[in-house]
XYZ file of C-alpha atoms in Angstrom:
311
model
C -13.650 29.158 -0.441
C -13.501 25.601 1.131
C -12.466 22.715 -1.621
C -15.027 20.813 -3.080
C -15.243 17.524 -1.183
C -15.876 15.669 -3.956
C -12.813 17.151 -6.383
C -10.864 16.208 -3.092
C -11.737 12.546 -2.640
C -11.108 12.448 -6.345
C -7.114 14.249 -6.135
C -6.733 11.981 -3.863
C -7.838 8.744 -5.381
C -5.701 9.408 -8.204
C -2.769 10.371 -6.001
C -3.062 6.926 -4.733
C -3.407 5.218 -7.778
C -0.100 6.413 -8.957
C 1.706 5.760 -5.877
C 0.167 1.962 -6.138
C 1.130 1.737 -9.515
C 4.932 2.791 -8.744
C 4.660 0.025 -6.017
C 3.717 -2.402 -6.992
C 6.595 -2.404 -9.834
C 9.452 -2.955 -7.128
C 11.275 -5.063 -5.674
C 8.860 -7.182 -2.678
C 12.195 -6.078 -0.035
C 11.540 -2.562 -0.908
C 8.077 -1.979 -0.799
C 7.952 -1.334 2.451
C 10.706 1.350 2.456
C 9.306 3.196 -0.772
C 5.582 3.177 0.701
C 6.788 4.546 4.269
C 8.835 7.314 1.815
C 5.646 8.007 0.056
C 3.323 8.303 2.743
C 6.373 10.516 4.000
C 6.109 12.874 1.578
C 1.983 12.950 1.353
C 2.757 14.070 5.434
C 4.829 16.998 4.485
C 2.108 18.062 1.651
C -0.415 18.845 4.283
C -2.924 15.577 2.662
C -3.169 13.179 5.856
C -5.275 11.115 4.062
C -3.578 10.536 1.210
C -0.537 9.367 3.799
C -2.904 7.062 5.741
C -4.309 5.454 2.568
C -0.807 4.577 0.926
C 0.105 3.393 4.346
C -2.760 0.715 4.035
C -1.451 -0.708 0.882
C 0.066 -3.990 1.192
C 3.037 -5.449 0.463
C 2.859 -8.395 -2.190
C 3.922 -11.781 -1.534
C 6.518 -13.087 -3.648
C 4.191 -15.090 -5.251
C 2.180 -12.153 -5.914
C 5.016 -9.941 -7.288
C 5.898 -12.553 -9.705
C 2.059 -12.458 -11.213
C 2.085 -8.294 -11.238
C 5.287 -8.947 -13.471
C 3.726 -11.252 -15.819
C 0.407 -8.302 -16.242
C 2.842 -5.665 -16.266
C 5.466 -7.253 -18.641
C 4.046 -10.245 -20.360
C 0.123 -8.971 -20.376
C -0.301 -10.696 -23.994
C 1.031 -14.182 -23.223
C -0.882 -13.863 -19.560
C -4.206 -12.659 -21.075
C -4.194 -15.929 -24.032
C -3.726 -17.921 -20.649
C -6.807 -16.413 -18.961
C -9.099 -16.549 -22.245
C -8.805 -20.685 -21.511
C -11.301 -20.499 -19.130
C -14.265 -20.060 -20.853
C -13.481 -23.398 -22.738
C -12.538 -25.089 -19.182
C -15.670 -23.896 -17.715
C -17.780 -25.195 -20.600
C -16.349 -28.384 -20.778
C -16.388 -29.033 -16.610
C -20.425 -27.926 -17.181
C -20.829 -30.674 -20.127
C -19.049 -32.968 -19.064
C -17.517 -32.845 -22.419
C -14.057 -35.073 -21.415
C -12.007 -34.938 -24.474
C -12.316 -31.284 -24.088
C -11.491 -31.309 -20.578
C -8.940 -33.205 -21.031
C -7.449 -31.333 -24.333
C -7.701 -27.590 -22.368
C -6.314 -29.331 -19.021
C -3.202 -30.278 -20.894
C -3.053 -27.349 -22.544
C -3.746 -25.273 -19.604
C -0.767 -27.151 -17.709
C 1.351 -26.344 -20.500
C 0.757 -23.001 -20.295
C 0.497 -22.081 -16.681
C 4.811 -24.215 -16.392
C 5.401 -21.513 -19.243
C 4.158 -18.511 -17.772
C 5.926 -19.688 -14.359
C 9.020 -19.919 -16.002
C 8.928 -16.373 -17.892
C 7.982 -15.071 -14.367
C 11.351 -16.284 -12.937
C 12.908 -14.925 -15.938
C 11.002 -11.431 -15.616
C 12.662 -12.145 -11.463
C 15.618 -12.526 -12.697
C 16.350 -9.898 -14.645
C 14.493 -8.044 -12.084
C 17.577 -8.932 -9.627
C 15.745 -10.866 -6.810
C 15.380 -14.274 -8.222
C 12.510 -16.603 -7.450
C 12.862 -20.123 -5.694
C 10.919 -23.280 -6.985
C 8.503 -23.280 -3.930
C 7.301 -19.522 -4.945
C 7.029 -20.308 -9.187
C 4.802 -23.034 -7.767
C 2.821 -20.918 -5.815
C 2.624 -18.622 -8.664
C 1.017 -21.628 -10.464
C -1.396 -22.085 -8.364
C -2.583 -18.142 -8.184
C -2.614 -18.819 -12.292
C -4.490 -22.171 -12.161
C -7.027 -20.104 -9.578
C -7.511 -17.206 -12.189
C -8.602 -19.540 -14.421
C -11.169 -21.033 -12.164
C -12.655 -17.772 -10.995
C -12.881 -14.703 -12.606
C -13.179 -12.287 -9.608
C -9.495 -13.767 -9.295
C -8.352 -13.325 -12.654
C -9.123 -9.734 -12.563
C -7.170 -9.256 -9.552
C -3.898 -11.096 -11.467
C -4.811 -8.636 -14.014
C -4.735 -5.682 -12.072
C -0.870 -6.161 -11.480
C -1.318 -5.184 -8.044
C -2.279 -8.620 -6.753
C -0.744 -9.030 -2.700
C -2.007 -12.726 -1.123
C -0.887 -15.525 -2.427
C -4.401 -16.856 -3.973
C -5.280 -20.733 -4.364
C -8.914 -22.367 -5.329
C -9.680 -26.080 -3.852
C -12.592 -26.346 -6.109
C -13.350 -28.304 -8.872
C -14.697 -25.734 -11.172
C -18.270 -24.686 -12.199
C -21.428 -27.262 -11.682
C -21.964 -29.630 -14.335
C -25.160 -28.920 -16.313
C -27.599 -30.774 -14.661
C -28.757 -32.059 -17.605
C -25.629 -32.916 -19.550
C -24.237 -36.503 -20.010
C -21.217 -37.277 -19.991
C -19.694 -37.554 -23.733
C -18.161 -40.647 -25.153
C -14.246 -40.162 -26.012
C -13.462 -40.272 -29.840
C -12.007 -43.529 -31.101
C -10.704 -44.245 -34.464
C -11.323 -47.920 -35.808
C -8.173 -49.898 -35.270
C -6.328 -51.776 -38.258
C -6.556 -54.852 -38.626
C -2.984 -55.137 -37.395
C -3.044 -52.686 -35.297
C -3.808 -53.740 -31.353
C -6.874 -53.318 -29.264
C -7.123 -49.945 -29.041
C -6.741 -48.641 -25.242
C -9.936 -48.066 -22.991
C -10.596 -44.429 -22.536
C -11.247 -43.065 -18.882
C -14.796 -42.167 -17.939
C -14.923 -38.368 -17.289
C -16.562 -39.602 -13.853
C -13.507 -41.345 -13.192
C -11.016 -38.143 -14.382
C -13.392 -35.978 -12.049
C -12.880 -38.704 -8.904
C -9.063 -38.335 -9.431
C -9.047 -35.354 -9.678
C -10.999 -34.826 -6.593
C -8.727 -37.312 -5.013
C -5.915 -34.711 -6.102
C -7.158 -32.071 -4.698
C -8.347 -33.053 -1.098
C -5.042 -34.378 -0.386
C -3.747 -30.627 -1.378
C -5.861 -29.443 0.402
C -4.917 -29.625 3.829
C -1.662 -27.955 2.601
C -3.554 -25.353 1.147
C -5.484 -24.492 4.268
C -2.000 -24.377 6.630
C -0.871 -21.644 4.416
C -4.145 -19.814 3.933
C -4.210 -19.645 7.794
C -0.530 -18.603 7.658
C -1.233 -15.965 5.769
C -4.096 -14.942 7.679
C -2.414 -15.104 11.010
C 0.763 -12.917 8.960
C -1.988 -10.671 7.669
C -3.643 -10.459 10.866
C -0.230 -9.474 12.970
C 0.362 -6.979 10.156
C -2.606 -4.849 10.247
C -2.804 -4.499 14.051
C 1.521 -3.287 13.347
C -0.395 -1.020 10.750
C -3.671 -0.015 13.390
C -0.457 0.861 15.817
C 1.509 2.899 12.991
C -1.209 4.504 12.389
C -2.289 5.592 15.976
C 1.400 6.294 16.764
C 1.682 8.982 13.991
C -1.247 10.837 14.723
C 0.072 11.232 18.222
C 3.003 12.036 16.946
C 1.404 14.417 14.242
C -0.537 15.672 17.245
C 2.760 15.822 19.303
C 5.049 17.855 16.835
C 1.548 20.789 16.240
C 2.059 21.483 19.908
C 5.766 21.776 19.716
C 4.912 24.102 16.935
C 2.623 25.923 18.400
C 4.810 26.348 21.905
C 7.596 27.327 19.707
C 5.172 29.951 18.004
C 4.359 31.317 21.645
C 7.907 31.222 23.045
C 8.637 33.087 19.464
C 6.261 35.645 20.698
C 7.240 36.316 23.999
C 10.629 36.762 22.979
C 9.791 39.649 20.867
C 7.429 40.709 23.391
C 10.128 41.087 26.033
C 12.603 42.291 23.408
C 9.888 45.407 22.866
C 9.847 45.843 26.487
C 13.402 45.979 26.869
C 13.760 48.484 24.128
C 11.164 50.403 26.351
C 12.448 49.864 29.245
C 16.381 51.051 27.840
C 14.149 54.231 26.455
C 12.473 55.023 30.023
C 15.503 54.623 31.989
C 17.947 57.027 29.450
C 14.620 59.420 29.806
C 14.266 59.110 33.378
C 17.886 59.622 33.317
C 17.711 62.876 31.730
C 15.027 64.097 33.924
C 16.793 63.644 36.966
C 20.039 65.852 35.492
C 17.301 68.264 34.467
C 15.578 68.182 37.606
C 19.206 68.434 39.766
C 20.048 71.486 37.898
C 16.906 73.014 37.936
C 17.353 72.900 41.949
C 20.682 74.259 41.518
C 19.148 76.832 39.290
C 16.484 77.634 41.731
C 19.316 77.694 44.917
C 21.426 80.300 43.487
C 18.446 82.240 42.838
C 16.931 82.164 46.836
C 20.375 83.022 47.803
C 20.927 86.010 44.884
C 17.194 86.810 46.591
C 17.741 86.796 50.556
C 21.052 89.277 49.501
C 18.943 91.356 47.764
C 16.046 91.603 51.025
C 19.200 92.502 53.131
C 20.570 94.953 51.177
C 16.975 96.845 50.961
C 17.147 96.321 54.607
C 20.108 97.922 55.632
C 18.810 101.198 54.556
């Protein structure tokens, strides 16, 4: 009785989830080595899809490595960073500065943290991280906490792209105002106290901030694409190479099978053909000295006519 397609889809599902949860635990340099091992051995088990899917999963940037560590090893510390963003989102909606400005701080705070546990986490890991990738990483952390969609994927642990966001968080409440900064009275010999920035102004700067990164941004984003791109038409042409191959080594099989057969086929015959030829053999001594039998016999006969003859 066939499998059930269903139960099939489903083995193999969670065939792949293991293998992607052994992967993405390694080293970035050997991903690609353990994946092409793994889809090895799904190959010799018969389950060609299981091989092709595992040979669609991407490697991670480094980046992206260093963020699977921190949900893998430091999921705690990495999920009090996420929870921030409610707060962040709230006070970008209400224009509630002090708040904004409080959570930005702390959020900066936290994100340098996390970045440096990471390159501990890559360090004892054995491939150590450079500067320009624990910046990255802070950026993939500062875009979790801007978008959710993203900070599921950080929590996932299998995150691959290095991720960025050039926004400037949710809309404002159309209706909010922005809310005056608390000031405590000053002493009277204490000096003027110092003018608090308009949450406008923050919001400009900020805006300011972020165009000018985000040129940068894009050049990498289309780096990656363009790296991405190259890599799944090397995968598309992996993948159509070892079905011909797959297709290649059935027929060797199968000719092997055949010439397998024939072999024993002629090996039959030539046992038949040694068993004829010893018979046929056989006949012809049988058949020589029957005509020797059968000689002696005319002659013993033609003396026995003469004798009767002669009388």
């Amino acid at each position: 009785m066939p499998d059930d397609p269903d139960e099939t889809a489903e083995a193999t599902d969670a065939d792949l989830d293991a293998v992607a949860e052994n992967l993405y635990g390694v080293l970035p340099d050997d991903f690609i080595a353990e994946r092409d091992a793994a889809a090895a051995r799904a190959r010799e088990r018969g389950d060609r899809e299981l091989a092709k899917a595992i040979g669609r999963l991407r490697r991670p940037t480094r980046a992206a490595w260093l963020a699977n560590l921190l949900a893998r090893h430091r999921r705690e510390q990495l999920d009090g960073l996420l929870s921030l963003a409610a707060g962040l989102a709230d006070a970008q909606r209400t224009l509630d500065g002090a708040a904004l400005r409080r959570l930005s701080s702390t959020r900066n705070q936290l994100v340098a943290a996390m970045a440096r546990e990471a390159g501990r986490l890559a360090m004892e890991a054995g491939d150590p991280a450079a500067e320009s990738v624990l910046r990255e990483l802070q950026g993939i952390l500062d875009a979790a906490l801007a978008r959710p969609e993203i900070a599921e994927q950080v929590r996932s642990g299998r995150l691959t792209r290095t991720l960025s966001y050039t926004g400037f968080g949710p809309d404002a409440d159309p209706d909010a105002w922005p809310m005056p900064a608390v000031r405590e009275a000053p002493s009277p010999q204490s000096p003027a106290p110092t003018v608090e920035a308009d949450p406008a102004e923050i919001e400009r700067a900020e805006r300011e901030r972020a165009e000018r990164a985000r040129a940068e941004r894009e050049r990498r984003e289309r780096a990656v694409a363009e790296a991405e791109a190259e890599e799944d038409a090397a995968r598309a042409q992996q993948h159509t190479d070892e079905d011909a191959r797959d297709a290649a080594v059935e027929a060797r099989d199968a000719a092997r099978d055949r010439v397998a057969e024939l072999i024993a086929e002629l090996d039959t015959a030539r046992d038949r053909e040694r068993t004829s030829t010893a018979s046929a053999r056989d006949a012809e001594t049988a058949a020589r000295a029957s005509a020797r039998a059968a000689g002696a016999a005319a002659t013993r006969t033609a003396r026995a006519r003469a004798r009767l003859d002669e009388l």
